[in-house]
Tab-separated table of C-alpha atoms and ligand atoms in Angstrom:
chain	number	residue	atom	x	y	z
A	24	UNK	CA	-10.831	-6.038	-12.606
A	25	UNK	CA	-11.546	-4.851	-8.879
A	26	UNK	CA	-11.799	-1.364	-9.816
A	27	UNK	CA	-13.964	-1.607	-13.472
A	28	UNK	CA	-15.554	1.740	-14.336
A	29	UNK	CA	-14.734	3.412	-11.205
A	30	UNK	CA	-12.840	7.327	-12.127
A	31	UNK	CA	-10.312	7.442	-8.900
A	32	UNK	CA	-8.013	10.647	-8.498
A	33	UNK	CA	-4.511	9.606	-7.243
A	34	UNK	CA	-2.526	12.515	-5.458
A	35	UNK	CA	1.370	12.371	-5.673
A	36	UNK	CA	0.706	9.748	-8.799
A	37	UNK	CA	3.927	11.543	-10.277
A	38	UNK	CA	6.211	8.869	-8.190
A	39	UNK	CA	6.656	6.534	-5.882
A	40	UNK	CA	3.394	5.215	-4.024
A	41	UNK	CA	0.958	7.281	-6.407
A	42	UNK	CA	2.771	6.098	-9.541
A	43	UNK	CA	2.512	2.527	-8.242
A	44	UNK	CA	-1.017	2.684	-7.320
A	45	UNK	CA	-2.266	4.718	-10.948
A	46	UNK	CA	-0.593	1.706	-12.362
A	47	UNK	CA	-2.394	-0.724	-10.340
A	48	UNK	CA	-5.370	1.050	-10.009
A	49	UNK	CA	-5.651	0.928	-14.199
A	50	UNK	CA	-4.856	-2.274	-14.386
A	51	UNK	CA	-7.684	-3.305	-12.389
A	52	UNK	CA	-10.111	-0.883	-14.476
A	53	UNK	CA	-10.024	2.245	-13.416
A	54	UNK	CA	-9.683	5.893	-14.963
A	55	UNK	CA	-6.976	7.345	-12.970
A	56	UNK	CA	-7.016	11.397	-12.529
A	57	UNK	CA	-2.809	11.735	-11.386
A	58	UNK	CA	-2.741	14.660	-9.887
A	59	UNK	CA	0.779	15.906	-8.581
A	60	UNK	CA	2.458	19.430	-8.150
A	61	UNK	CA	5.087	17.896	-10.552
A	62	UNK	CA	3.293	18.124	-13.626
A	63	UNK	CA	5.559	16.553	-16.224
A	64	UNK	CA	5.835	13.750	-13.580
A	65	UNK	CA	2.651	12.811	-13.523
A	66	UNK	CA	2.218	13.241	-17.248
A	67	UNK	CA	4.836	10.374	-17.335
A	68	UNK	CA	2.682	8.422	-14.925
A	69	UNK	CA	-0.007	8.710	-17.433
A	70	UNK	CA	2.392	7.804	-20.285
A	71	UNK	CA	2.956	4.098	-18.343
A	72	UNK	CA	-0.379	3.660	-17.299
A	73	UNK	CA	-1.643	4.281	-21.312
A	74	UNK	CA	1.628	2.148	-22.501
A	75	UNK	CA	0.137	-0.866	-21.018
A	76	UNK	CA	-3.510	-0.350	-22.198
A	77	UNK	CA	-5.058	1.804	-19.432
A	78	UNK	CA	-6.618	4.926	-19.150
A	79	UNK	CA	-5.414	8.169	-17.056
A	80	UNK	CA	-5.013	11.952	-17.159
A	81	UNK	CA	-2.688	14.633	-15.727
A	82	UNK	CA	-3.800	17.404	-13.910
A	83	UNK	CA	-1.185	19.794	-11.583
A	84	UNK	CA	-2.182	19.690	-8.395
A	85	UNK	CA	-0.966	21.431	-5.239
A	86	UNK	CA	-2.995	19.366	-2.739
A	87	UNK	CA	-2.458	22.555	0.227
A	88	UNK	CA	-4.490	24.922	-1.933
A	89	UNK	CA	-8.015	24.499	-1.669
A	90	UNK	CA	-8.696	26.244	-5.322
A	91	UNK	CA	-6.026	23.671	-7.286
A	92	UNK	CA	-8.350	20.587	-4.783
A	93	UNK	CA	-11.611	21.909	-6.070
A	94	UNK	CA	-10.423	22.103	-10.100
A	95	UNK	CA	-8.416	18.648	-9.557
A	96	UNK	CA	-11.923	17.063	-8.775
A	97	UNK	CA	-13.755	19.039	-11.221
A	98	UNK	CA	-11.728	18.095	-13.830
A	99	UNK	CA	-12.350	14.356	-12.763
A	100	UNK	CA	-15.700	14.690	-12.879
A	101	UNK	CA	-15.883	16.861	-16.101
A	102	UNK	CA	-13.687	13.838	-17.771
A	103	UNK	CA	-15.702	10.477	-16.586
A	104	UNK	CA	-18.883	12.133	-15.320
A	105	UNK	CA	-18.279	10.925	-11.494
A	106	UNK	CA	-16.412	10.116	-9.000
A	107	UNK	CA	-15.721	7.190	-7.148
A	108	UNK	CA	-12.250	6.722	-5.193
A	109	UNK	CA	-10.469	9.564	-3.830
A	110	UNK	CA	-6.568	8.588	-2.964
A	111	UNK	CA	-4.856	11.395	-0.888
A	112	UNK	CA	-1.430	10.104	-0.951
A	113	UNK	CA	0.719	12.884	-0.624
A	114	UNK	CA	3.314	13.602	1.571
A	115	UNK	CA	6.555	15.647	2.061
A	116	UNK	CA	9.577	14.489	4.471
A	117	UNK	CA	11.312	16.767	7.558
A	118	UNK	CA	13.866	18.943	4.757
A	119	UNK	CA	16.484	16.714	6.094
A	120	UNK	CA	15.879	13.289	7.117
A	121	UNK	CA	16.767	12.649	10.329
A	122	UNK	CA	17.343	16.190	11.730
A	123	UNK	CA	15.865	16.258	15.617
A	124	UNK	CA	12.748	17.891	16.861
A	125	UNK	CA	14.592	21.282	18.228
A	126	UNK	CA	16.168	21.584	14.722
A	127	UNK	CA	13.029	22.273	13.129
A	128	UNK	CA	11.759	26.078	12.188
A	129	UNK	CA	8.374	27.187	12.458
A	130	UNK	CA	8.173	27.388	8.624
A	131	UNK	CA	9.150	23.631	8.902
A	132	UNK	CA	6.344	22.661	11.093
A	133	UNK	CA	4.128	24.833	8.889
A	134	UNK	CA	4.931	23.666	5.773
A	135	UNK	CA	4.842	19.936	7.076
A	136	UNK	CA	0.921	20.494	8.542
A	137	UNK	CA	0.214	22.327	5.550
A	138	UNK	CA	0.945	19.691	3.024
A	139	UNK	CA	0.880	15.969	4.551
A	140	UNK	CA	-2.302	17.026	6.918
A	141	UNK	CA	-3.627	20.235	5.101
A	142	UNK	CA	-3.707	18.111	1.740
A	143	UNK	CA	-5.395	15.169	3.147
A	144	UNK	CA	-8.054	17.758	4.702
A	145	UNK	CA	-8.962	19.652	1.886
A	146	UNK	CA	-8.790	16.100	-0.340
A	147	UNK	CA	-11.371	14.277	2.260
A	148	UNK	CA	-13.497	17.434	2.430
A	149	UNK	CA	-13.738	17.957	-1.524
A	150	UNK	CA	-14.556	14.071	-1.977
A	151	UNK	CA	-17.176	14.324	0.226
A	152	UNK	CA	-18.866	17.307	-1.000
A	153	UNK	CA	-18.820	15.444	-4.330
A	154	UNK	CA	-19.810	11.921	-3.205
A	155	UNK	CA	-22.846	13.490	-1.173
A	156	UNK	CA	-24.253	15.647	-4.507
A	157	UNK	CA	-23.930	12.173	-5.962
A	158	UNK	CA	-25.586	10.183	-3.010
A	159	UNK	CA	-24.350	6.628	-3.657
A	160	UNK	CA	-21.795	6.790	-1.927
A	161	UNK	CA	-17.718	6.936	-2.291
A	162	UNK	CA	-14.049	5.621	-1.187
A	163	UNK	CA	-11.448	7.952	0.260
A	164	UNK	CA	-7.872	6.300	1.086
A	165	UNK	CA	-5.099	8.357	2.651
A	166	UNK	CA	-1.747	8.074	3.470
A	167	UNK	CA	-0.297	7.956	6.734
A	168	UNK	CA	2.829	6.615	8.115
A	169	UNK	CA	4.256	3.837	10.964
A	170	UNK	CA	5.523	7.250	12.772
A	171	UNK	CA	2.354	7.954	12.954
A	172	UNK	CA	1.494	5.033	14.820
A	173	UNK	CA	4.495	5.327	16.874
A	174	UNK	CA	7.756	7.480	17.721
A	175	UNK	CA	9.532	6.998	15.151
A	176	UNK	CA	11.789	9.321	13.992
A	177	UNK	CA	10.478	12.264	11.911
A	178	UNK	CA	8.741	14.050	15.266
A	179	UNK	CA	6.940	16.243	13.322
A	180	UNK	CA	6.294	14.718	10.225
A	181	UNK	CA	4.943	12.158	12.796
A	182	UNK	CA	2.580	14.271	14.192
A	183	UNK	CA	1.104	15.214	10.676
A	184	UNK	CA	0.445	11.782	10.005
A	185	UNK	CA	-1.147	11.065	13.541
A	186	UNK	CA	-3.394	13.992	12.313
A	187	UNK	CA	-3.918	12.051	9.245
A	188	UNK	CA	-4.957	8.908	10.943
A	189	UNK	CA	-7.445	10.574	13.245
A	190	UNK	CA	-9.275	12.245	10.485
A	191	UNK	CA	-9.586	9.394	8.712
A	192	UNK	CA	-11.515	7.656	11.684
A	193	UNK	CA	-13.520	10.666	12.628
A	194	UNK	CA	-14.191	10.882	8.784
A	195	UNK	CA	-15.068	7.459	8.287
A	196	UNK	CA	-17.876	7.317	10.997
A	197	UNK	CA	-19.150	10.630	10.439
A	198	UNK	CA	-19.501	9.877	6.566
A	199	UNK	CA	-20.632	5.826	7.271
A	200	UNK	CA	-24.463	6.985	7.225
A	201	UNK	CA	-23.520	7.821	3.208
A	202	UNK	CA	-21.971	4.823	2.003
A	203	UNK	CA	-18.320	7.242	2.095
A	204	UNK	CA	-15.908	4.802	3.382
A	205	UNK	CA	-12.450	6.275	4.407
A	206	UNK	CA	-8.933	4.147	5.695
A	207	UNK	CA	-5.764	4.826	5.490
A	208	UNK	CA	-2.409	3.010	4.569
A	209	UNK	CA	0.653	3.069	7.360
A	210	UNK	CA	3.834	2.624	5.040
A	211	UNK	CA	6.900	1.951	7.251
A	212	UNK	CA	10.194	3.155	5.390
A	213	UNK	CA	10.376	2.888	1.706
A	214	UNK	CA	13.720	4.245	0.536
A	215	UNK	CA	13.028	2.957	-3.419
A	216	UNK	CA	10.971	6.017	-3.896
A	217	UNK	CA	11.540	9.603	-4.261
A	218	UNK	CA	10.736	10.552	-0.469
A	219	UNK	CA	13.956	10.065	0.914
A	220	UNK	CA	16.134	12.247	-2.136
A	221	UNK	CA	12.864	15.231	-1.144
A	222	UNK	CA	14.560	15.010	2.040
A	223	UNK	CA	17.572	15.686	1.151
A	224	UNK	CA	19.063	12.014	0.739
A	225	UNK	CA	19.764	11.281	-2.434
A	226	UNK	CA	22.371	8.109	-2.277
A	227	UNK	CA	23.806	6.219	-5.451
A	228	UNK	CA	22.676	3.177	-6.139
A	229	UNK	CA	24.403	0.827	-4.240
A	230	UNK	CA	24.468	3.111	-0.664
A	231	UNK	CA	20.743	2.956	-1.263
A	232	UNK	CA	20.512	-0.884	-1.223
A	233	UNK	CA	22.254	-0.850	2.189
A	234	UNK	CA	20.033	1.484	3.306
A	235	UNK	CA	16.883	-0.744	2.229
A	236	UNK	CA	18.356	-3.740	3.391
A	237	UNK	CA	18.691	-2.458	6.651
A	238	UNK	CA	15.099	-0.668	7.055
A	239	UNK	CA	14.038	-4.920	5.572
A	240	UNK	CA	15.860	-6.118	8.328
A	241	UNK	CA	14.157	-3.886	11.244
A	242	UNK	CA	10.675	-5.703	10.141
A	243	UNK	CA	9.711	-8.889	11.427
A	244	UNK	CA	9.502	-10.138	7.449
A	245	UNK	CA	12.886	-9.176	6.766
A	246	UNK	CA	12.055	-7.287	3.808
A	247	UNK	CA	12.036	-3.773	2.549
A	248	UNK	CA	8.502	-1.360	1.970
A	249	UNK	CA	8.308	-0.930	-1.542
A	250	UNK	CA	5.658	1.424	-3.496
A	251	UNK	CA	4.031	-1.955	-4.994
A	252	UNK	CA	3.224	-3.401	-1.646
A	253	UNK	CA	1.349	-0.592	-1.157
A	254	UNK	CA	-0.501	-0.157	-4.384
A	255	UNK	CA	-1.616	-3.702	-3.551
A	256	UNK	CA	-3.215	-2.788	-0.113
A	257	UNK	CA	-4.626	0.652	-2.192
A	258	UNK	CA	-6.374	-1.528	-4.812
A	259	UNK	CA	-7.990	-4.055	-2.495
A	260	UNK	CA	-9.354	-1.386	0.347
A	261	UNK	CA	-10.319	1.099	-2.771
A	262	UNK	CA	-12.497	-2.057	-4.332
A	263	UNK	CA	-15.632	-3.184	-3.305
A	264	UNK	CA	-14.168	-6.611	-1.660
A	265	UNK	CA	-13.685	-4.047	1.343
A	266	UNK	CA	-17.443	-3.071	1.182
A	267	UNK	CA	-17.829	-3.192	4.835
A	268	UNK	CA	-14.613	-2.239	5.726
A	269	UNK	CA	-13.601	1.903	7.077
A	270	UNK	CA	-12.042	3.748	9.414
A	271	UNK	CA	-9.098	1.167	9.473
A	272	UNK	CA	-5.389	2.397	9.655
A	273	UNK	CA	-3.313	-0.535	7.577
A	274	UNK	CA	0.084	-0.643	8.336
A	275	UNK	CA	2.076	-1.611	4.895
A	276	UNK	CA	5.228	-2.531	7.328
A	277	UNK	CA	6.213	-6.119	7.147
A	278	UNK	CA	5.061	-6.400	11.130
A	279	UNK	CA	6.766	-3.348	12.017
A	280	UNK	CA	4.457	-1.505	14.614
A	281	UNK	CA	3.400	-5.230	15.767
A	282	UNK	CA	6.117	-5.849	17.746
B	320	NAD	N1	8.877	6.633	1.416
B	320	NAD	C1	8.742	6.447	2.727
B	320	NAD	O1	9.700	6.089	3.438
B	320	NAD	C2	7.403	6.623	3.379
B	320	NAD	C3	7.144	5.986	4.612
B	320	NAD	C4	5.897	6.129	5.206
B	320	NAD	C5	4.925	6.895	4.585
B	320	NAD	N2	5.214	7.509	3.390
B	320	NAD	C6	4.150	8.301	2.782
B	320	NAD	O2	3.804	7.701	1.539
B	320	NAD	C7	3.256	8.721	0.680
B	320	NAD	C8	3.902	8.615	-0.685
B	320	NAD	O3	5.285	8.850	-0.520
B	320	NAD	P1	6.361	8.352	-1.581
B	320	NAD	O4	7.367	7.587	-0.816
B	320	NAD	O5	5.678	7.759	-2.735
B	320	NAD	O6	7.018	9.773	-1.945
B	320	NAD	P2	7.539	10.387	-3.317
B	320	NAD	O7	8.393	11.547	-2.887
B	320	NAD	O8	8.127	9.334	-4.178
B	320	NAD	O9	6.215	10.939	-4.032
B	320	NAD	C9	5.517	12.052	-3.548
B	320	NAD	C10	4.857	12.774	-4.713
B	320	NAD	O10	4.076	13.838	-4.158
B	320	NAD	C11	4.262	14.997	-4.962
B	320	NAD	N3	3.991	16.185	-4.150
B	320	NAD	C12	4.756	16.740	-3.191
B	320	NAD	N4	4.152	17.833	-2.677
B	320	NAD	C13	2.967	17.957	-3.323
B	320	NAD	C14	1.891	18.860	-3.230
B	320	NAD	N5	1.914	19.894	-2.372
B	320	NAD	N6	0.826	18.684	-4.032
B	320	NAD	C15	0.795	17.671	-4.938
B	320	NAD	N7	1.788	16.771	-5.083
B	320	NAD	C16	2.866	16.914	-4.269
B	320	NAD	C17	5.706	14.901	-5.439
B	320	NAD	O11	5.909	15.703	-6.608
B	320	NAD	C18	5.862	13.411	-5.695
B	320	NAD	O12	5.518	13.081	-7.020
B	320	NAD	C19	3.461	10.045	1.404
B	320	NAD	O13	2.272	10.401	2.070
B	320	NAD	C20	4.526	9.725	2.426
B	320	NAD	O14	4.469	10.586	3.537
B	320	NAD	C21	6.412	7.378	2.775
């Protein structure tokens, strides 16, 4: 039980990564807030994590508007009467995967800040407010990707997540004086969850095994990202076994960015 007692709002808990980690994350004790744009999605989230015995609410969340951030960690805190773990997760692909950097629109590149870097900002900035009323500290975890530890496809999207990664550091030693530690998780590719049908992909069944299989054979472990090996990372830099561990960018990429 690495995460007993702690409440710990999960963005984008409606699928993929955030439904993995909610999952995890009650399993190991926790009251999970899933907060997600999709609300029936991450009403279903909570369905699973209560089906096998642990606690979680929904709330509808739009992590780019600062008024839905604020409510989503009100709401946490009016349910469990803290806060403890703060998991921005969220993020949108390029509308079509693997369009080039001169296809993109303005709206594209706005939409794309506003969402993958926007929603981390206004989800580090709301946790901290709330850890530092408390004053014993907090965790914040965010998402970022392997492109945005190197080119990688995805320019843009990219850059967001090169935006995510610096905040995190500049966060994490800013915050250090209050016990708030902040990392990040560096997925490479994981084409089991719903990211690659949001942009615009959305292969049967077996076209999407050849697709995984391939992305598993570009790491040096020969194996596929999936939403469980990161959960896994999530619960263990969320608990306190990483007390003295922030500002850290983990890749989740079977060796990927090592090479
Ligand atoms: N899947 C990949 O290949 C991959 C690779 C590297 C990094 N990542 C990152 O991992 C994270 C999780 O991705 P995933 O693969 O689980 O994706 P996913 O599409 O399965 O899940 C994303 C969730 O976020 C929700 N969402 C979208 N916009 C939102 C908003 N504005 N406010 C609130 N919720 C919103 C969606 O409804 C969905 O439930 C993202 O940050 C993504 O950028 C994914």
């Amino acid at each position: 039980m690495l995460l007993d007692g702690k409440t710990a709002i999960i963005t984008g808990a409606g699928s993929g990564v955030g439904r993995a980690s909610a999952r995890r994350f009650a399993e190991e004790g926790a009251r999970v807030v899933c907060a997600d744009l999709d609300a029936d999605a991450a009403k279903e989230t909570v369905r699973l994590v209560e089906q096998a015995g642990g606690t979680a609410t929904a709330v509808r969340t739009d992590v780019s508007n600062e008024d839905d951030v604020v409510a989503m960690v009100a709401a946490a805190v009016d349910q469990h009467g803290r806060l403890d773990i703060v998991f921005n997760n969220v993020g949108i692909p390029t509308p079509r995967l693997g369009m080039s950097f001169q296809e993109h629109t303005y709206d594209d590149y706005l939409k794309l800040t506003n969402v993958n870097f926007g929603g981390v900002f206004l989800g580090c900035k709301h946790a901290v407010v709330r850890f530092k009323e408390q004053g014993d500290g907090g965790v914040i975890l965010n998402t970022g990707s392997v492109a945005g530890l190197v080119g990688w496809g995805g320019t843009v999207y990219g850059a967001t997540k090169g935006a995510v990664h610096q905040l995190t550091k500049a966060v994490a030693v800013e915050c250090a004086p209050f016990g708030i530690r902040v990392n990040a998780i560096c997925p490479a590719a994981m084409p089991y969850t719903g990211f690659m049908a949001a942009g615009g992909m959305d292969l049967p069944d077996d076209q999407l095994e050849q697709v995984a299989q391939a992305a598993g054979a570009g790491h040096p472990l020969g194996k596929p990202i999936t939403a469980e090996d990161c959960a896994e990372a999530a619960v263990f830099l969320c608990s306190d076994r990483a007390a003295n561990i922030t500002g850290v960018l983990v890749p989740v990429d079977g060796g990927y960015v090592a090479r």
